[in-house]
Short mmCIF file of C-alpha atoms and ligand atoms in Angstrom, two decimals:
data_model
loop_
_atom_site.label_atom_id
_atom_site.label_comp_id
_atom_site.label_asym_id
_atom_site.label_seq_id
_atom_site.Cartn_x
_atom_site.Cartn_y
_atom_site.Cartn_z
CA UNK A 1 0.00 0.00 0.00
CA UNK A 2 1.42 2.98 -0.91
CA UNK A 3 1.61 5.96 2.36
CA UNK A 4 -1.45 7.70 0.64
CA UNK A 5 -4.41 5.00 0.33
CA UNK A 6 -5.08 4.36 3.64
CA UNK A 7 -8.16 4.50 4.60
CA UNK A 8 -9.31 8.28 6.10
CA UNK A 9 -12.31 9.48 7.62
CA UNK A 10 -15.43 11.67 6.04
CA UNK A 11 -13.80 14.54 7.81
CA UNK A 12 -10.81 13.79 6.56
CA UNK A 13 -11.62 13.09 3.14
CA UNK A 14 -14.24 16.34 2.64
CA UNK A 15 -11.23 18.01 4.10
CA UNK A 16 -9.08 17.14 1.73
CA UNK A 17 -11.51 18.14 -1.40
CA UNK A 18 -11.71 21.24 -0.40
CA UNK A 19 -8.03 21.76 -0.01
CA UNK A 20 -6.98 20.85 -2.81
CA UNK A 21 -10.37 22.75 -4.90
CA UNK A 22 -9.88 26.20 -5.91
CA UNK A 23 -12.61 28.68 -6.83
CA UNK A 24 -12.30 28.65 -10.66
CA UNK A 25 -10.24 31.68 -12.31
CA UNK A 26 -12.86 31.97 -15.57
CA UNK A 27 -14.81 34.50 -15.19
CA UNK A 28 -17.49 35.63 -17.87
CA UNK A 29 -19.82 38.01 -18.71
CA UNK A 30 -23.28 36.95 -19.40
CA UNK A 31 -26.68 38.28 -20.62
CA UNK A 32 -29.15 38.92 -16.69
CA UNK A 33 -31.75 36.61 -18.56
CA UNK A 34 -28.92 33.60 -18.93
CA UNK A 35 -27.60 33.86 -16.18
CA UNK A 36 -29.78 31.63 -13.65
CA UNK A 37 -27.70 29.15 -11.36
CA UNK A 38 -24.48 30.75 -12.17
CA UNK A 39 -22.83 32.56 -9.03
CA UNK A 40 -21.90 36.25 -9.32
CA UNK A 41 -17.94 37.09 -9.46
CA UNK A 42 -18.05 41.12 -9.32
CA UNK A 43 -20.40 43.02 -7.11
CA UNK A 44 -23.54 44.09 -9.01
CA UNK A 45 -23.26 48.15 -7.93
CA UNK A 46 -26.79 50.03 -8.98
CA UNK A 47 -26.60 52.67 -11.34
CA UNK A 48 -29.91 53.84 -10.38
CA UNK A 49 -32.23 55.18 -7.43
CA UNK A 50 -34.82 53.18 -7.22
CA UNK A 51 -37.60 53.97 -7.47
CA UNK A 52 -36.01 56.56 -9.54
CA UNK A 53 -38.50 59.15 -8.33
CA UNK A 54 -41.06 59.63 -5.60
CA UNK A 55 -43.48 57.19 -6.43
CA UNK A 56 -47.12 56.88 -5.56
CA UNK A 57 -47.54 53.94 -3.24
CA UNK A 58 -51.64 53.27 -3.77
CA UNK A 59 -54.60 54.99 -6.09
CA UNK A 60 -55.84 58.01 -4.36
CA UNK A 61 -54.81 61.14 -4.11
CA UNK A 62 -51.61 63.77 -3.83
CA UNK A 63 -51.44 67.11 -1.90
CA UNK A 64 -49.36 69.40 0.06
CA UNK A 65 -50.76 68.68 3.71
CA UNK A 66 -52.59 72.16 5.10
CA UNK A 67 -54.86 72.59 7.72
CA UNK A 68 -57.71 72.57 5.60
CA UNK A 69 -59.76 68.76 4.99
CA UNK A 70 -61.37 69.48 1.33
CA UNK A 71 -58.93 70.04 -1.42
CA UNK A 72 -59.68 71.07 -5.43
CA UNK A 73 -58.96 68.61 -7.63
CA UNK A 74 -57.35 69.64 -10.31
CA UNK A 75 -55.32 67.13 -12.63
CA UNK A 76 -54.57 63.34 -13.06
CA UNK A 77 -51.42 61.83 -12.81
CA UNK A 78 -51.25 57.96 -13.87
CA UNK A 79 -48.03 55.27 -13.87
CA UNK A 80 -45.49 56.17 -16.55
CA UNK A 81 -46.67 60.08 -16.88
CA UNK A 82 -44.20 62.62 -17.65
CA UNK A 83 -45.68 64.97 -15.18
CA UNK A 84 -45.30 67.51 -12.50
CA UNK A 85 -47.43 70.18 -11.68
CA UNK A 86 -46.96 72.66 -9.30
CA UNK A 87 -50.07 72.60 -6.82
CA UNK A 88 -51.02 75.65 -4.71
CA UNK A 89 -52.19 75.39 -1.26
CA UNK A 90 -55.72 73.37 -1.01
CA UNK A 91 -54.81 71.73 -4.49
CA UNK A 92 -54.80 67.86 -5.16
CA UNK A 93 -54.19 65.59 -7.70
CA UNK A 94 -55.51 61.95 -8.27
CA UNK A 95 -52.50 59.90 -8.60
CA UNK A 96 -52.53 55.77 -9.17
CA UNK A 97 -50.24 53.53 -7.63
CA UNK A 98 -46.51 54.31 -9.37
CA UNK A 99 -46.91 57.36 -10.77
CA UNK A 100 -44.48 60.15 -9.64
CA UNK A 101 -45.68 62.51 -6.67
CA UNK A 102 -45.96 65.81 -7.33
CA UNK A 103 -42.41 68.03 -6.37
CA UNK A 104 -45.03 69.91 -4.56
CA UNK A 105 -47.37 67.31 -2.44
CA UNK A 106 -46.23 65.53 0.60
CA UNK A 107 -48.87 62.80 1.12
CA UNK A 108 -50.62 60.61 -0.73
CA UNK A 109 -53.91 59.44 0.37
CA UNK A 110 -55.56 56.26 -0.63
CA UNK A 111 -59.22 56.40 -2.49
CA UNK A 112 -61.12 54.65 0.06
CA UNK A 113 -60.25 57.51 2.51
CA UNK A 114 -61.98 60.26 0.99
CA UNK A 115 -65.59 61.56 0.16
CA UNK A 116 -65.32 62.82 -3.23
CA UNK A 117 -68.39 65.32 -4.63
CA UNK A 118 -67.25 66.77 -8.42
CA UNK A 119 -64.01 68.16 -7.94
CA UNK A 120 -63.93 68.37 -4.20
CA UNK A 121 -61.97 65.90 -2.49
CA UNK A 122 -62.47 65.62 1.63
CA UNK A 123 -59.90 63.21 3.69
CA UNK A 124 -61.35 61.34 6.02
CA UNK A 125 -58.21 59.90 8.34
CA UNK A 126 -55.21 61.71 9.78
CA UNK A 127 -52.85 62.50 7.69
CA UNK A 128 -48.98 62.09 8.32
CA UNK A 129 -46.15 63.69 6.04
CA UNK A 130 -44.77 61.86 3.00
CA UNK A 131 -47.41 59.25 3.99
CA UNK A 132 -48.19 56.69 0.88
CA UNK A 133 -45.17 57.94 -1.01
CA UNK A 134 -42.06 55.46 -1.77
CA UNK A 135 -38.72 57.60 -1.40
CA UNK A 136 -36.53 57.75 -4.18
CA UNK A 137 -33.98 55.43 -3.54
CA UNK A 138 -35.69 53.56 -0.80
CA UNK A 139 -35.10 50.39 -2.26
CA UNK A 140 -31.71 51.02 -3.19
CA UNK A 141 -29.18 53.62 -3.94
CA UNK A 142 -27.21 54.53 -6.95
CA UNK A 143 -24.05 53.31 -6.29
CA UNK A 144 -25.21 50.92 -3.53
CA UNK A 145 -24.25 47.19 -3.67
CA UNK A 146 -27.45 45.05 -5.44
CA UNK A 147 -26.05 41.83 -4.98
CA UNK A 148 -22.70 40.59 -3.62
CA UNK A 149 -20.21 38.49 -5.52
CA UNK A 150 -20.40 34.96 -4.25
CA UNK A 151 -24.21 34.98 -4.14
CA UNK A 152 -26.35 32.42 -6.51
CA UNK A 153 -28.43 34.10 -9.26
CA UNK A 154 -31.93 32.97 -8.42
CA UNK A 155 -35.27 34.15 -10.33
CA UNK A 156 -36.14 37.07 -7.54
CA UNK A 157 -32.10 38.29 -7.92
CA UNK A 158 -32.63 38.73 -12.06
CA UNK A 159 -36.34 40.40 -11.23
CA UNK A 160 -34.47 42.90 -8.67
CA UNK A 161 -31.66 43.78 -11.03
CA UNK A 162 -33.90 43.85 -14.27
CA UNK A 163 -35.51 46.35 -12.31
CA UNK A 164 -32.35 48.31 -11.53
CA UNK A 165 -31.88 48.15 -15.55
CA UNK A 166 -28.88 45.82 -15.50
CA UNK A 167 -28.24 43.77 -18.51
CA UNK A 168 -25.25 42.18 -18.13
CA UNK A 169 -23.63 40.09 -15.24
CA UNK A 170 -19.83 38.48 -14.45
CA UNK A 171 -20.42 35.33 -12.89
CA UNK A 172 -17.79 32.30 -12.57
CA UNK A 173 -17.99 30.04 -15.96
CA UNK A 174 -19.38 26.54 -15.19
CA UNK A 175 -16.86 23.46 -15.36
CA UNK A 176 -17.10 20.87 -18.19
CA UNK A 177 -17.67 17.76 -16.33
CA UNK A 178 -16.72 14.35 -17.95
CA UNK A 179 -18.58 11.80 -16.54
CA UNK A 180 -16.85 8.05 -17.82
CA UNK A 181 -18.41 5.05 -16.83
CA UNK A 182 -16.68 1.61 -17.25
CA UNK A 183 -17.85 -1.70 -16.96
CA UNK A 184 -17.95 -4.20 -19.84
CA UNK A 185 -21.68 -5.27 -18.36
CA UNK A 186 -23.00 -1.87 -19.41
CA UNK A 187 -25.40 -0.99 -22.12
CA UNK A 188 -27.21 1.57 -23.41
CA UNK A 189 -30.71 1.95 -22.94
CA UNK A 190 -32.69 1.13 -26.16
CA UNK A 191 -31.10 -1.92 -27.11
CA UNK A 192 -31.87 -5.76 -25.83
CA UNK A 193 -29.43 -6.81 -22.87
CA UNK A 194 -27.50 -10.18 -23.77
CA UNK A 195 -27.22 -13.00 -20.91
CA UNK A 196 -25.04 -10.28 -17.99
CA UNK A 197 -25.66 -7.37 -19.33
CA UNK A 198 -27.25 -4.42 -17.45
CA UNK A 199 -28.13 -0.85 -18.65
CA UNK A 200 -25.69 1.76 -18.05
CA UNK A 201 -27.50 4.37 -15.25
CA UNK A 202 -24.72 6.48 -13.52
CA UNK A 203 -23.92 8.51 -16.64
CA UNK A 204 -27.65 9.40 -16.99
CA UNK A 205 -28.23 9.91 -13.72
CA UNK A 206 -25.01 11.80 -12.65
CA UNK A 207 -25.74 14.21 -15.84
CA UNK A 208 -29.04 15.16 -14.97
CA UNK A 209 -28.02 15.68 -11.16
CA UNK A 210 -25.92 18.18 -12.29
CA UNK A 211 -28.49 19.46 -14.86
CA UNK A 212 -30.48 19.65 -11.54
CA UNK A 213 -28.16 21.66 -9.78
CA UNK A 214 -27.19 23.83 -12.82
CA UNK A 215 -24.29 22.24 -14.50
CA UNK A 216 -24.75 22.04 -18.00
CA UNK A 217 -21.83 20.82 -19.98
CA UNK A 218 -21.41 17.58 -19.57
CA UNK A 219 -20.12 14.28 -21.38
CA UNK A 220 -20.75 10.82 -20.64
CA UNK A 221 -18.08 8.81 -21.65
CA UNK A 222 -18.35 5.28 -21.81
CA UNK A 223 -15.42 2.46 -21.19
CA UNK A 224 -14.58 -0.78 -21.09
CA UNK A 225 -12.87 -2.83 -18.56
CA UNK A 226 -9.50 -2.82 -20.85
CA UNK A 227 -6.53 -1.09 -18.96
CA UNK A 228 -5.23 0.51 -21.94
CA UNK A 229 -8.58 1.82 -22.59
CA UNK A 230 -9.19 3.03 -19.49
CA UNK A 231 -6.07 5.07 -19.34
CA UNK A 232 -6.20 6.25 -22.68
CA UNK A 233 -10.30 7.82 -22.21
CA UNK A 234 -8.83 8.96 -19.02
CA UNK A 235 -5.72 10.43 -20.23
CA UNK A 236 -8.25 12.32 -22.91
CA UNK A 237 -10.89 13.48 -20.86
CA UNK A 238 -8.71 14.54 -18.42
CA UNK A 239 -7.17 16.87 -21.22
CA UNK A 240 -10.34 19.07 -22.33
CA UNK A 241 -12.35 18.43 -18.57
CA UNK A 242 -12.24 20.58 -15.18
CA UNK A 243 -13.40 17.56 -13.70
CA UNK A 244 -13.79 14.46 -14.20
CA UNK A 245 -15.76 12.31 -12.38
CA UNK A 246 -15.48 7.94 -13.12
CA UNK A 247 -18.03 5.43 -11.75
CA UNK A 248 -16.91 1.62 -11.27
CA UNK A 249 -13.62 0.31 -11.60
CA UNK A 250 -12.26 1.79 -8.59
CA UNK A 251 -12.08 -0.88 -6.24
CA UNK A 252 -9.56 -3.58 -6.40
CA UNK A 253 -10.88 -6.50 -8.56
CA UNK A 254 -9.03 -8.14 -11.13
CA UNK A 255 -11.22 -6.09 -13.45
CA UNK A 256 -10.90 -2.66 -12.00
CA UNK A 257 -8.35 -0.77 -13.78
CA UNK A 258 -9.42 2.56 -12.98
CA UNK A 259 -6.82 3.17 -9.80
CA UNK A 260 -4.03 1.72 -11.93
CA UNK A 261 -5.15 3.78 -14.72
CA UNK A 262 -4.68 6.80 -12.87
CA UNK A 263 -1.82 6.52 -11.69
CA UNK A 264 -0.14 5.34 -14.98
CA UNK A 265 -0.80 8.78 -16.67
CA UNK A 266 0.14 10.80 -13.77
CA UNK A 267 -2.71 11.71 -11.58
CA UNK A 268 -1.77 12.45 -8.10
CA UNK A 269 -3.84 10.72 -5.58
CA UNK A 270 -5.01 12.69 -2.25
CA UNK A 271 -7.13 9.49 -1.14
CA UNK A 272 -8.25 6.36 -1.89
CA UNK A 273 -10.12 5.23 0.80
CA UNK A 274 -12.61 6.30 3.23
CA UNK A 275 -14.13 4.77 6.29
CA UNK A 276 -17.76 5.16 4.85
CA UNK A 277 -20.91 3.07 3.46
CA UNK A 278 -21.10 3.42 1.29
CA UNK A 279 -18.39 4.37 -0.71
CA UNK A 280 -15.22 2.48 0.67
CA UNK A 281 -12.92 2.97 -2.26
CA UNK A 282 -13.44 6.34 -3.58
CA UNK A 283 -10.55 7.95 -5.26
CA UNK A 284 -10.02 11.79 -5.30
CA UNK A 285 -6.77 13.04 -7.54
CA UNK A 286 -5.70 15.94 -9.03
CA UNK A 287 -3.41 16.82 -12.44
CA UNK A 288 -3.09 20.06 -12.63
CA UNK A 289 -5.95 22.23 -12.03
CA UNK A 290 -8.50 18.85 -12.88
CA UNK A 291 -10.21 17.28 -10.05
CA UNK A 292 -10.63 13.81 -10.20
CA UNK A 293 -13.02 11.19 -8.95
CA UNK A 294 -13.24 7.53 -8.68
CA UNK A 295 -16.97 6.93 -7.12
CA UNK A 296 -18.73 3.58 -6.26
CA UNK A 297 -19.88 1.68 -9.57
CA UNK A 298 -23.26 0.98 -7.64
CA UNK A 299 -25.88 3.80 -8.44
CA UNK A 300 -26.96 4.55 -5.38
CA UNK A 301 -23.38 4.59 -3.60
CA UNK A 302 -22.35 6.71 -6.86
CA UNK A 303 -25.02 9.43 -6.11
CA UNK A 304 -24.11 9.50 -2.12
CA UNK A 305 -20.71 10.14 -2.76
CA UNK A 306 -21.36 12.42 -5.60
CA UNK A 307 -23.57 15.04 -2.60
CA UNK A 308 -20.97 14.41 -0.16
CA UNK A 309 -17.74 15.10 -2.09
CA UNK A 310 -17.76 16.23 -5.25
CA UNK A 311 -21.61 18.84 -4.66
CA UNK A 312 -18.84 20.50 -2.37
CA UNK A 313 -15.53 20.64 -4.59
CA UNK A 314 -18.46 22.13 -7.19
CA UNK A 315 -19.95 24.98 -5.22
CA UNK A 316 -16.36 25.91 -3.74
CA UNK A 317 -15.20 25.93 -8.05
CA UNK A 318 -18.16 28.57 -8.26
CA UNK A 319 -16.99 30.66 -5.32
CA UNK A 320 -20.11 30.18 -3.34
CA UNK A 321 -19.69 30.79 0.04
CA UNK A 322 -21.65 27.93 1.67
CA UNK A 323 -19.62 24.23 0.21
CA UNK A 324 -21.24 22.10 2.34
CA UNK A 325 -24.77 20.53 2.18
CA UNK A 326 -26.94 22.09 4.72
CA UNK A 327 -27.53 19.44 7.69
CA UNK A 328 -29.78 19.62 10.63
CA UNK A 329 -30.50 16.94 13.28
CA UNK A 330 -34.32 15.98 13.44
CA UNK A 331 -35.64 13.02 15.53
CA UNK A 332 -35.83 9.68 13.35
CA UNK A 333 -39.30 8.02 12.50
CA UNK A 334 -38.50 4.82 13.66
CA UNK A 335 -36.23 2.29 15.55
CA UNK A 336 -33.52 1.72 13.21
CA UNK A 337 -31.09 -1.59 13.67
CA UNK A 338 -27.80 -0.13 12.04
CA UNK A 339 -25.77 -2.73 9.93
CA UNK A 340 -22.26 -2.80 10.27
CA UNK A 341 -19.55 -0.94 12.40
CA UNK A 342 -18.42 2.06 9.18
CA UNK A 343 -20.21 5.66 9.21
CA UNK A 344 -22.70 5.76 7.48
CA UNK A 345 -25.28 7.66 5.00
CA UNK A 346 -28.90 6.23 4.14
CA UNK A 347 -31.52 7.80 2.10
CA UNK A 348 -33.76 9.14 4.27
CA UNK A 349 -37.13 11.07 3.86
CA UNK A 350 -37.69 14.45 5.89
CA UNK A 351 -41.78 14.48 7.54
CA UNK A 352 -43.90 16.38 9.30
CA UNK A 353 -42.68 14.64 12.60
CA UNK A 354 -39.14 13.98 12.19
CA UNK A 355 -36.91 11.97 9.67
CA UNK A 356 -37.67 8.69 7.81
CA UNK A 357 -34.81 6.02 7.09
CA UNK A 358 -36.23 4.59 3.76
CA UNK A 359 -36.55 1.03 2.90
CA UNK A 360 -33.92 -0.10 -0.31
CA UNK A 361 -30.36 1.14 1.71
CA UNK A 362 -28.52 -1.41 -0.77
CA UNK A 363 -25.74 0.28 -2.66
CA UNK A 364 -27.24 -0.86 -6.21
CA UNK A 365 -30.64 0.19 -5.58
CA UNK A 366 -30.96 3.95 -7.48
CA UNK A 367 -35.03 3.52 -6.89
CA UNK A 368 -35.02 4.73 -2.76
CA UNK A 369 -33.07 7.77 -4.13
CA UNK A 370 -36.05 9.06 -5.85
CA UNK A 371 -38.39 9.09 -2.65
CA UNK A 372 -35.14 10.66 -0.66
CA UNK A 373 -35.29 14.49 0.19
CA UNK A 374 -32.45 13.99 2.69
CA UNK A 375 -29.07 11.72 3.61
CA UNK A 376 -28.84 10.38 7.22
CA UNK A 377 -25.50 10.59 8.72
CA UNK A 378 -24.74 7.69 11.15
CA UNK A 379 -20.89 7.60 12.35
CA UNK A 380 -18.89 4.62 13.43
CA UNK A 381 -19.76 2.36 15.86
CA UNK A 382 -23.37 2.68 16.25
CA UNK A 383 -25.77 -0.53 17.19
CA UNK A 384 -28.94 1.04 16.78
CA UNK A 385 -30.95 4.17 17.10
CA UNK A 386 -34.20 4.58 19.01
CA UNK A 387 -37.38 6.34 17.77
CA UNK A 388 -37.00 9.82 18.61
CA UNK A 389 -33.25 9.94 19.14
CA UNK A 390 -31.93 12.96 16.55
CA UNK A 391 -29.73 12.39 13.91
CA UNK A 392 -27.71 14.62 11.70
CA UNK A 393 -29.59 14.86 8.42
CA UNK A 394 -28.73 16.64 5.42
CA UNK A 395 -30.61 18.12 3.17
CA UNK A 396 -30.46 17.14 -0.62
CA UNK A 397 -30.16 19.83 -2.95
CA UNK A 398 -33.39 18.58 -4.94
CA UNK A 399 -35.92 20.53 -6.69
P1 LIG B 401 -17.79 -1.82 -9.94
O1 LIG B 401 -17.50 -0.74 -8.96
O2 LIG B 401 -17.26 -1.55 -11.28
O3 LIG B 401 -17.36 -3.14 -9.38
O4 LIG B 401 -19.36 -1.88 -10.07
C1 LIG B 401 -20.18 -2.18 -8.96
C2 LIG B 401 -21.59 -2.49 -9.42
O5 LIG B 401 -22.15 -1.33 -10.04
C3 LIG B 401 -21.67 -3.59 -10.44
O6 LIG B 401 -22.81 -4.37 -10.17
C4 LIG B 401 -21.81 -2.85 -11.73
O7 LIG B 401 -22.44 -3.61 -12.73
C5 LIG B 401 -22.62 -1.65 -11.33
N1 LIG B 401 -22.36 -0.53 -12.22
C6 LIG B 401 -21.14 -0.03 -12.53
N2 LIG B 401 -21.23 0.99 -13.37
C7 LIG B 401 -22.54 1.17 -13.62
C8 LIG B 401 -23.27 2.08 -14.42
N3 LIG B 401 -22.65 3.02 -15.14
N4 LIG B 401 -24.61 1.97 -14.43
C9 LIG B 401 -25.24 1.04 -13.70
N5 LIG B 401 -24.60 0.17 -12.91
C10 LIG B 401 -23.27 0.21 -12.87
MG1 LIG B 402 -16.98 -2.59 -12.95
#
């Protein structure tokens, strides 16, 4: 065994991700509209008040507050009017919600709070200065921040700075992520499967995860259990990839060349082996600036180690400032009777009353993933947890 695969902890190994991950050095400018998912690199600084002017808050009606109660009437201002009359004492103007307040009025009183008779208008509730009237610049400031570098462009961030009139953003460019699967057994959907033959999942599934969590370019590459093979698709995807992530192969069967591989064209390794279930053999190396991983073969092991490694390697690539999934210990369902003596994660479903272990925990089974909203955490050397004991569960990023 060579000093670096021996076998490390979670800690240890998440750890070590993050170490040796970097937040990536592309940065790009992109249209607002395209620019969902993708985490902001500058600050976005507003050019703009806004609201750009004093801006009518309901329908009703503007004035200059006096000591009289009945005011004249005397011109209409709607949303999106280029106006602004000068109002003498006892003057008012109807005014709908968004249209600019007179220079000249300080309050804006809402329809239902007047008698009206022809161009009379009486108010009927005390009245309070620059009442019903959104400051300029109450929302934000020109040259304020609108949204700080690091943060995640969500659908209400592009509303807000649409409505500060920005067009463009920087954000961090996305990583191409190879995904190669190897296993001789594998075939593609669509076809017949011969006598040992399965159909090839972790590709699809691993591609749209990371559809799911934003990650666009992707290729699934597909190998077979050939050592020159596998280190030739390595060698290439390693080439024109940020990161590339393998399923399969990576334990230490006769047929497992994916380690070997590896190693042959140069990767370093940072571990190989992590006290976990499931998820024993798990590779994590680096050439150059390219992450590499060597998850489970099994689906389901695949996609636990996928959340628990390389979701954190990803969001510290896009300079977010949370890595980590977001974990929180609720009380569990039911009595659980915990197999074996490694840490552990198991699919797990969040309720109303606490957190449910789900039925299917083998590593091959990719159906119990689909009813899991959550991941279970269970470390070493625990028999058996009772109803209502709490247990650190974290959250999937599903959507
Ligand atoms: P391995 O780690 O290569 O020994 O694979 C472990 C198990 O996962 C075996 O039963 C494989 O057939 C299965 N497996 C490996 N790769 C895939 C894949 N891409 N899709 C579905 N199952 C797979
Ligand atoms: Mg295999």
């Amino acid at each position: 065994m060579e000093k670096n695969s021996t076998l490390i902890s979670i800690q240890a190994a998440q750890a070590l991700v993050l170490k040796y991950s970097s937040v990536t050095s592309v940065i790009v400018e992109m249209d607002l509209c395209n620019a969902l998912d993708y985490v902001l690199a500058i600050n976005v600084i507003s050019e703009i008040d806004m609201p750009p002017f004093r801006q009518a808050a309901m329908d009703g009606y503007a004035f200059s507050i006096s000591s009289a109660i009945t005011y004249t009437v005397v011109a209409e201002i709607k949303a999106g009017d280029n106006a602004n009359p000068i109002l003498k004492e006892g003057e008012a103007v109807r005014i709908f919600t968004g249209a600019p307040v007179p220079t000249t009025a300080n309050a804006v009183i809402m329809q239902e709070k007047v008698a009206i008779q022809g161009h009379k208008m009486t108010v009927q509730m005390p009245l309070v200065v620059e009442m019903n009237i959104r400051p300029k610049g109450s929302q934000i400031k020109r040259g304020a921040m609108a949204l700080a570098k690091g943060t995640k462009i969500k659908g209400a961030h592009i509303g807000f700075l649409a409505s500060i009139g920005i067009t463009k953003v920087s954000v961090y460019a996305k990583p191409s992520i190879a995904i190669v699967v190897t296993g001789n057994e594998l075939k593609a959907a669509g076809t017949p499967l011969e006598y040992g033959e399965i159909y090839e999942s972790n590709g699809t599934m691993l591609s749209a995860v990371l559809q799911e969590l934003g990650y666009l370019k992707t290729s699934i590459i597909t190998v077979a259990d050939d050592y020159d093979q596998t280190k030739t698709t390595l060698k290439e995807a390693i080439q024109v990839h940020d990161i590339v992530l393998v399923t399969g192969g990576v334990s230490v069967g006769d047929y497992d060349f994916v380690g070997k591989a590896l190693k042959a064209i140069g990767v370093e390794e940072i571990f190989y082996k992590v006290k976990q279930k499931p998820g024993k053999p798990l590779f994590f190396g680096k050439m150059g600036s390219v992450s590499i991983f060597g998850l489970p073969g099994n689906p389901a092991a695949a996609l636990s180690c996928f959340y628990i490694y390389v979701y954190p390697l990803l969001k510290k690539g896009e300079g977010a400032t949370n890595t980590q999934l977001l974990s929180i210990f609720m009380p569990i369902t039911s009595d659980y009777d915990v197999k074996g003596d490694r840490a552990q994660f198991l699919k797990a479903q969040i309720e109303e009353d606490g957190v449910q272990i789900l039925e299917g925990q083998s590593s091959a089974f990719a159906g119990s993933f689909g009813a899991a909203n959550a991941l279970v955490f269970i470390p070493e050397h625990t028999p058996k947890i009772k109803k209502g004991e709490r247990v650190k569960t974290i959250l999937l990023p599903i959507k």
